[in-house]
Amino acid sequence: EYERRKKETQDIEGADMPDIRSRVKSMQGVDKRMRVDQEALLHQSMLNIQTLDEIRDVAIAFMNENHQTELADVVMQHHEATRQTAEKANAWMNGSFRIKKGRLLDFTSSGMQIHATIVRTNFFGKETEEEQVVQVNYLNNKTCDDADSFKMRIIELLQSCNLYRSTASVLRMPIGSRGWSI
């Protein structure tokens, strides 16, 4: 029975599709795919937007768990007063001023508030730690108003610090993506 049905379908498919391209298309299922109404898809994605208030706890927990050293690099690169202090201190003795880690405290539509742990090393090698809370604005004064734009602002900051591997892991943050997941 199986062989008979197989032969019948081969005969039918062979008769209808003399061209190899159409045969391949039928095997791939191109004819069976459904067309997507782009307007409906756009409308559906706009319904799933998460505001900054909705994602705040999840985003802060994710960044603090996975990206403390990267947040430290962002502070060093993009907070003007900290960068100038580090340049002056490290010009005399390289490594005497460094940021050990950064913790995201809060974020707004215009920037992030980061708690930085700064380590100062004196001439004799004694280290002292100090805590500092800094405000880091997003690049080019951009703003964010939803989860996806927040991810993009974080990625832009990390890319500006040449932290390309970390930018990929930010995409795993369980927020936004308008219903899509990686």
mmCIF file of C-alpha atoms in Angstrom:
data_model
loop_
_atom_site.group_PDB
_atom_site.id
_atom_site.type_symbol
_atom_site.label_atom_id
_atom_site.label_comp_id
_atom_site.label_asym_id
_atom_site.label_seq_id
_atom_site.Cartn_x
_atom_site.Cartn_y
_atom_site.Cartn_z
ATOM 1 C CA GLU A 1 0.000 0.000 0.000
ATOM 2 C CA TYR A 2 2.783 2.408 0.961
ATOM 3 C CA GLU A 3 4.686 1.774 -2.254
ATOM 4 C CA ARG A 4 1.534 2.280 -4.327
ATOM 5 C CA ARG A 5 0.785 5.669 -2.681
ATOM 6 C CA LYS A 6 4.384 6.754 -3.036
ATOM 7 C CA LYS A 7 4.348 5.927 -6.735
ATOM 8 C CA GLU A 8 1.036 7.767 -7.234
ATOM 9 C CA THR A 9 2.317 10.917 -5.543
ATOM 10 C CA GLN A 10 5.522 10.797 -7.567
ATOM 11 C CA ASP A 11 3.556 10.461 -10.783
ATOM 12 C CA ILE A 12 1.241 13.335 -9.841
ATOM 13 C CA GLU A 13 4.084 15.608 -8.717
ATOM 14 C CA GLY A 14 6.155 14.737 -11.760
ATOM 15 C CA ALA A 15 3.306 15.512 -14.146
ATOM 16 C CA ASP A 16 2.433 18.870 -12.581
ATOM 17 C CA MET A 17 5.978 20.136 -12.135
ATOM 18 C CA PRO A 18 8.268 19.526 -15.066
ATOM 19 C CA ASP A 19 10.746 22.164 -13.882
ATOM 20 C CA ILE A 20 13.242 21.261 -11.132
ATOM 21 C CA ARG A 21 12.816 24.708 -9.508
ATOM 22 C CA SER A 22 9.121 24.178 -8.951
ATOM 23 C CA ARG A 23 9.854 20.688 -7.626
ATOM 24 C CA VAL A 24 12.308 22.115 -5.065
ATOM 25 C CA LYS A 25 9.833 24.833 -4.077
ATOM 26 C CA SER A 26 7.148 22.255 -3.410
ATOM 27 C CA MET A 27 9.577 20.229 -1.301
ATOM 28 C CA GLN A 28 10.488 23.324 0.716
ATOM 29 C CA GLY A 29 6.845 24.117 1.298
ATOM 30 C CA VAL A 30 6.905 27.588 -0.259
ATOM 31 C CA ASP A 31 3.363 27.178 -1.516
ATOM 32 C CA LYS A 32 2.194 26.235 1.973
ATOM 33 C CA ARG A 33 3.596 29.305 3.703
ATOM 34 C CA MET A 34 1.117 31.895 4.832
ATOM 35 C CA ARG A 35 1.457 35.500 3.828
ATOM 36 C CA VAL A 36 1.978 37.914 6.705
ATOM 37 C CA ASP A 37 -0.043 41.064 6.856
ATOM 38 C CA GLN A 38 2.637 43.615 7.740
ATOM 39 C CA GLU A 39 0.195 46.150 9.132
ATOM 40 C CA ALA A 40 -1.330 43.572 11.461
ATOM 41 C CA LEU A 41 2.133 42.482 12.580
ATOM 42 C CA LEU A 42 3.159 46.073 13.255
ATOM 43 C CA HIS A 43 -0.040 46.713 15.183
ATOM 44 C CA GLN A 44 0.484 43.547 17.240
ATOM 45 C CA SER A 45 4.077 44.511 18.062
ATOM 46 C CA MET A 46 2.984 47.935 19.246
ATOM 47 C CA LEU A 47 0.602 46.301 21.721
ATOM 48 C CA ASN A 48 3.452 44.412 23.388
ATOM 49 C CA ILE A 49 5.643 47.399 24.266
ATOM 50 C CA GLN A 50 7.012 47.276 27.794
ATOM 51 C CA THR A 51 7.567 50.599 29.538
ATOM 52 C CA LEU A 52 10.655 51.421 31.576
ATOM 53 C CA ASP A 53 8.715 51.063 34.824
ATOM 54 C CA GLU A 54 7.622 47.539 33.866
ATOM 55 C CA ILE A 55 11.155 46.343 33.117
ATOM 56 C CA ARG A 56 13.063 48.210 35.830
ATOM 57 C CA ASP A 57 13.549 45.367 38.336
ATOM 58 C CA VAL A 58 14.362 42.714 35.737
ATOM 59 C CA ALA A 59 16.800 44.932 33.833
ATOM 60 C CA ILE A 60 18.640 46.075 36.968
ATOM 61 C CA ALA A 61 18.945 42.498 38.252
ATOM 62 C CA PHE A 62 20.221 41.253 34.873
ATOM 63 C CA MET A 63 22.812 44.005 34.503
ATOM 64 C CA ASN A 64 24.068 43.623 38.083
ATOM 65 C CA GLU A 65 24.305 39.863 37.776
ATOM 66 C CA ASN A 66 26.018 39.690 34.379
ATOM 67 C CA HIS A 67 27.710 43.010 33.616
ATOM 68 C CA GLN A 68 29.367 44.566 36.677
ATOM 69 C CA THR A 69 32.800 44.906 35.054
ATOM 70 C CA GLU A 70 31.239 46.293 31.886
ATOM 71 C CA LEU A 71 29.342 48.901 33.892
ATOM 72 C CA ALA A 72 32.681 49.859 35.468
ATOM 73 C CA ASP A 73 34.145 50.353 31.978
ATOM 74 C CA VAL A 74 31.146 52.461 30.975
ATOM 75 C CA VAL A 75 31.677 54.718 33.999
ATOM 76 C CA MET A 76 35.401 55.047 33.244
ATOM 77 C CA GLN A 77 34.738 55.902 29.608
ATOM 78 C CA HIS A 78 31.627 58.092 29.810
ATOM 79 C CA HIS A 79 31.644 59.865 33.172
ATOM 80 C CA GLU A 80 33.752 62.965 32.580
ATOM 81 C CA ALA A 81 34.900 63.662 36.159
ATOM 82 C CA THR A 82 35.851 60.035 36.799
ATOM 83 C CA ARG A 83 37.727 59.781 33.503
ATOM 84 C CA GLN A 84 39.723 62.955 34.201
ATOM 85 C CA THR A 85 40.597 61.796 37.715
ATOM 86 C CA ALA A 86 41.721 58.423 36.348
ATOM 87 C CA GLU A 87 43.845 60.056 33.630
ATOM 88 C CA LYS A 88 45.641 62.251 36.157
ATOM 89 C CA ALA A 89 46.225 59.442 38.664
ATOM 90 C CA ASN A 90 47.249 56.852 36.075
ATOM 91 C CA ALA A 91 49.594 59.253 34.274
ATOM 92 C CA TRP A 92 51.874 59.196 37.312
ATOM 93 C CA MET A 93 51.508 55.502 38.166
ATOM 94 C CA ASN A 94 49.541 53.282 35.791
ATOM 95 C CA GLY A 95 46.821 51.317 37.562
ATOM 96 C CA SER A 96 46.664 53.540 40.606
ATOM 97 C CA PHE A 97 43.039 54.448 39.868
ATOM 98 C CA ARG A 98 40.647 51.827 38.595
ATOM 99 C CA ILE A 99 37.001 50.952 38.927
ATOM 100 C CA LYS A 100 36.601 47.471 40.334
ATOM 101 C CA LYS A 101 32.915 47.046 39.575
ATOM 102 C CA GLY A 102 29.762 48.955 38.835
ATOM 103 C CA ARG A 103 26.215 48.265 39.916
ATOM 104 C CA LEU A 104 23.192 49.673 38.151
ATOM 105 C CA LEU A 105 21.031 51.460 40.712
ATOM 106 C CA ASP A 106 18.413 53.026 38.479
ATOM 107 C CA PHE A 107 17.817 54.247 34.949
ATOM 108 C CA THR A 108 15.667 56.874 33.331
ATOM 109 C CA SER A 109 14.836 57.782 29.776
ATOM 110 C CA SER A 110 18.025 59.873 29.540
ATOM 111 C CA GLY A 111 20.642 57.921 31.493
ATOM 112 C CA MET A 112 21.683 55.481 34.188
ATOM 113 C CA GLN A 113 22.688 55.863 37.797
ATOM 114 C CA ILE A 114 25.635 53.563 38.551
ATOM 115 C CA HIS A 115 27.218 52.759 41.908
ATOM 116 C CA ALA A 116 30.974 52.455 41.235
ATOM 117 C CA THR A 117 33.526 50.809 43.518
ATOM 118 C CA ILE A 118 36.792 52.690 42.947
ATOM 119 C CA VAL A 119 40.142 51.231 43.969
ATOM 120 C CA ARG A 120 43.046 53.625 44.530
ATOM 121 C CA THR A 121 46.548 52.237 44.891
ATOM 122 C CA ASN A 122 49.185 54.392 46.565
ATOM 123 C CA PHE A 123 52.909 54.450 45.807
ATOM 124 C CA PHE A 124 53.618 51.585 48.220
ATOM 125 C CA GLY A 125 50.888 49.323 46.811
ATOM 126 C CA LYS A 126 48.280 49.822 49.510
ATOM 127 C CA GLU A 127 44.777 49.748 48.072
ATOM 128 C CA THR A 128 41.838 51.745 49.353
ATOM 129 C CA GLU A 129 38.284 51.374 48.130
ATOM 130 C CA GLU A 130 35.736 54.124 47.875
ATOM 131 C CA GLU A 131 32.154 54.146 46.718
ATOM 132 C CA GLN A 132 30.751 56.686 44.304
ATOM 133 C CA VAL A 133 27.351 57.096 42.642
ATOM 134 C CA VAL A 134 27.552 58.582 39.153
ATOM 135 C CA GLN A 135 25.072 59.521 36.450
ATOM 136 C CA VAL A 136 25.967 58.297 32.948
ATOM 137 C CA ASN A 137 23.895 59.645 30.073
ATOM 138 C CA TYR A 138 23.222 57.648 26.931
ATOM 139 C CA LEU A 139 25.330 58.425 23.873
ATOM 140 C CA ASN A 140 24.543 61.534 21.837
ATOM 141 C CA ASN A 141 21.832 62.526 24.328
ATOM 142 C CA LYS A 142 19.542 59.809 22.991
ATOM 143 C CA THR A 143 16.558 58.765 25.049
ATOM 144 C CA CYS A 144 14.662 55.548 25.579
ATOM 145 C CA ASP A 145 11.036 55.007 26.406
ATOM 146 C CA ASP A 146 10.549 51.239 26.139
ATOM 147 C CA ALA A 147 12.404 47.973 26.708
ATOM 148 C CA ASP A 148 13.853 47.656 23.213
ATOM 149 C CA SER A 149 15.212 51.179 23.119
ATOM 150 C CA PHE A 150 16.752 50.602 26.581
ATOM 151 C CA LYS A 151 18.555 47.540 25.228
ATOM 152 C CA MET A 152 19.786 49.581 22.272
ATOM 153 C CA ARG A 153 21.139 52.345 24.531
ATOM 154 C CA ILE A 154 23.011 49.752 26.631
ATOM 155 C CA ILE A 155 24.417 48.116 23.496
ATOM 156 C CA GLU A 156 25.562 51.490 22.144
ATOM 157 C CA LEU A 157 27.359 52.267 25.413
ATOM 158 C CA LEU A 158 29.069 48.873 25.467
ATOM 159 C CA GLN A 159 30.113 49.130 21.824
ATOM 160 C CA SER A 160 31.619 52.554 22.450
ATOM 161 C CA CYS A 161 33.811 50.865 25.096
ATOM 162 C CA ASN A 162 34.779 48.077 22.630
ATOM 163 C CA LEU A 163 32.936 45.451 24.683
ATOM 164 C CA TYR A 164 31.494 43.577 21.722
ATOM 165 C CA ARG A 165 31.081 40.182 23.406
ATOM 166 C CA SER A 166 29.045 41.781 26.153
ATOM 167 C CA THR A 167 26.747 43.456 23.644
ATOM 168 C CA ALA A 168 25.645 40.035 22.446
ATOM 169 C CA SER A 169 24.763 38.930 25.960
ATOM 170 C CA VAL A 170 22.621 42.043 26.485
ATOM 171 C CA LEU A 171 20.306 40.650 23.823
ATOM 172 C CA ARG A 172 19.559 37.781 26.232
ATOM 173 C CA MET A 173 18.050 40.233 28.707
ATOM 174 C CA PRO A 174 14.510 38.903 29.279
ATOM 175 C CA ILE A 175 12.769 42.134 28.362
ATOM 176 C CA GLY A 176 11.419 43.725 25.229
ATOM 177 C CA SER A 177 11.911 42.291 21.757
ATOM 178 C CA ARG A 178 8.194 42.805 21.175
ATOM 179 C CA GLY A 179 7.417 39.171 21.800
ATOM 180 C CA TRP A 180 10.473 37.737 20.016
ATOM 181 C CA SER A 181 13.134 35.810 21.897
ATOM 182 C CA ILE A 182 16.663 34.708 21.098
#
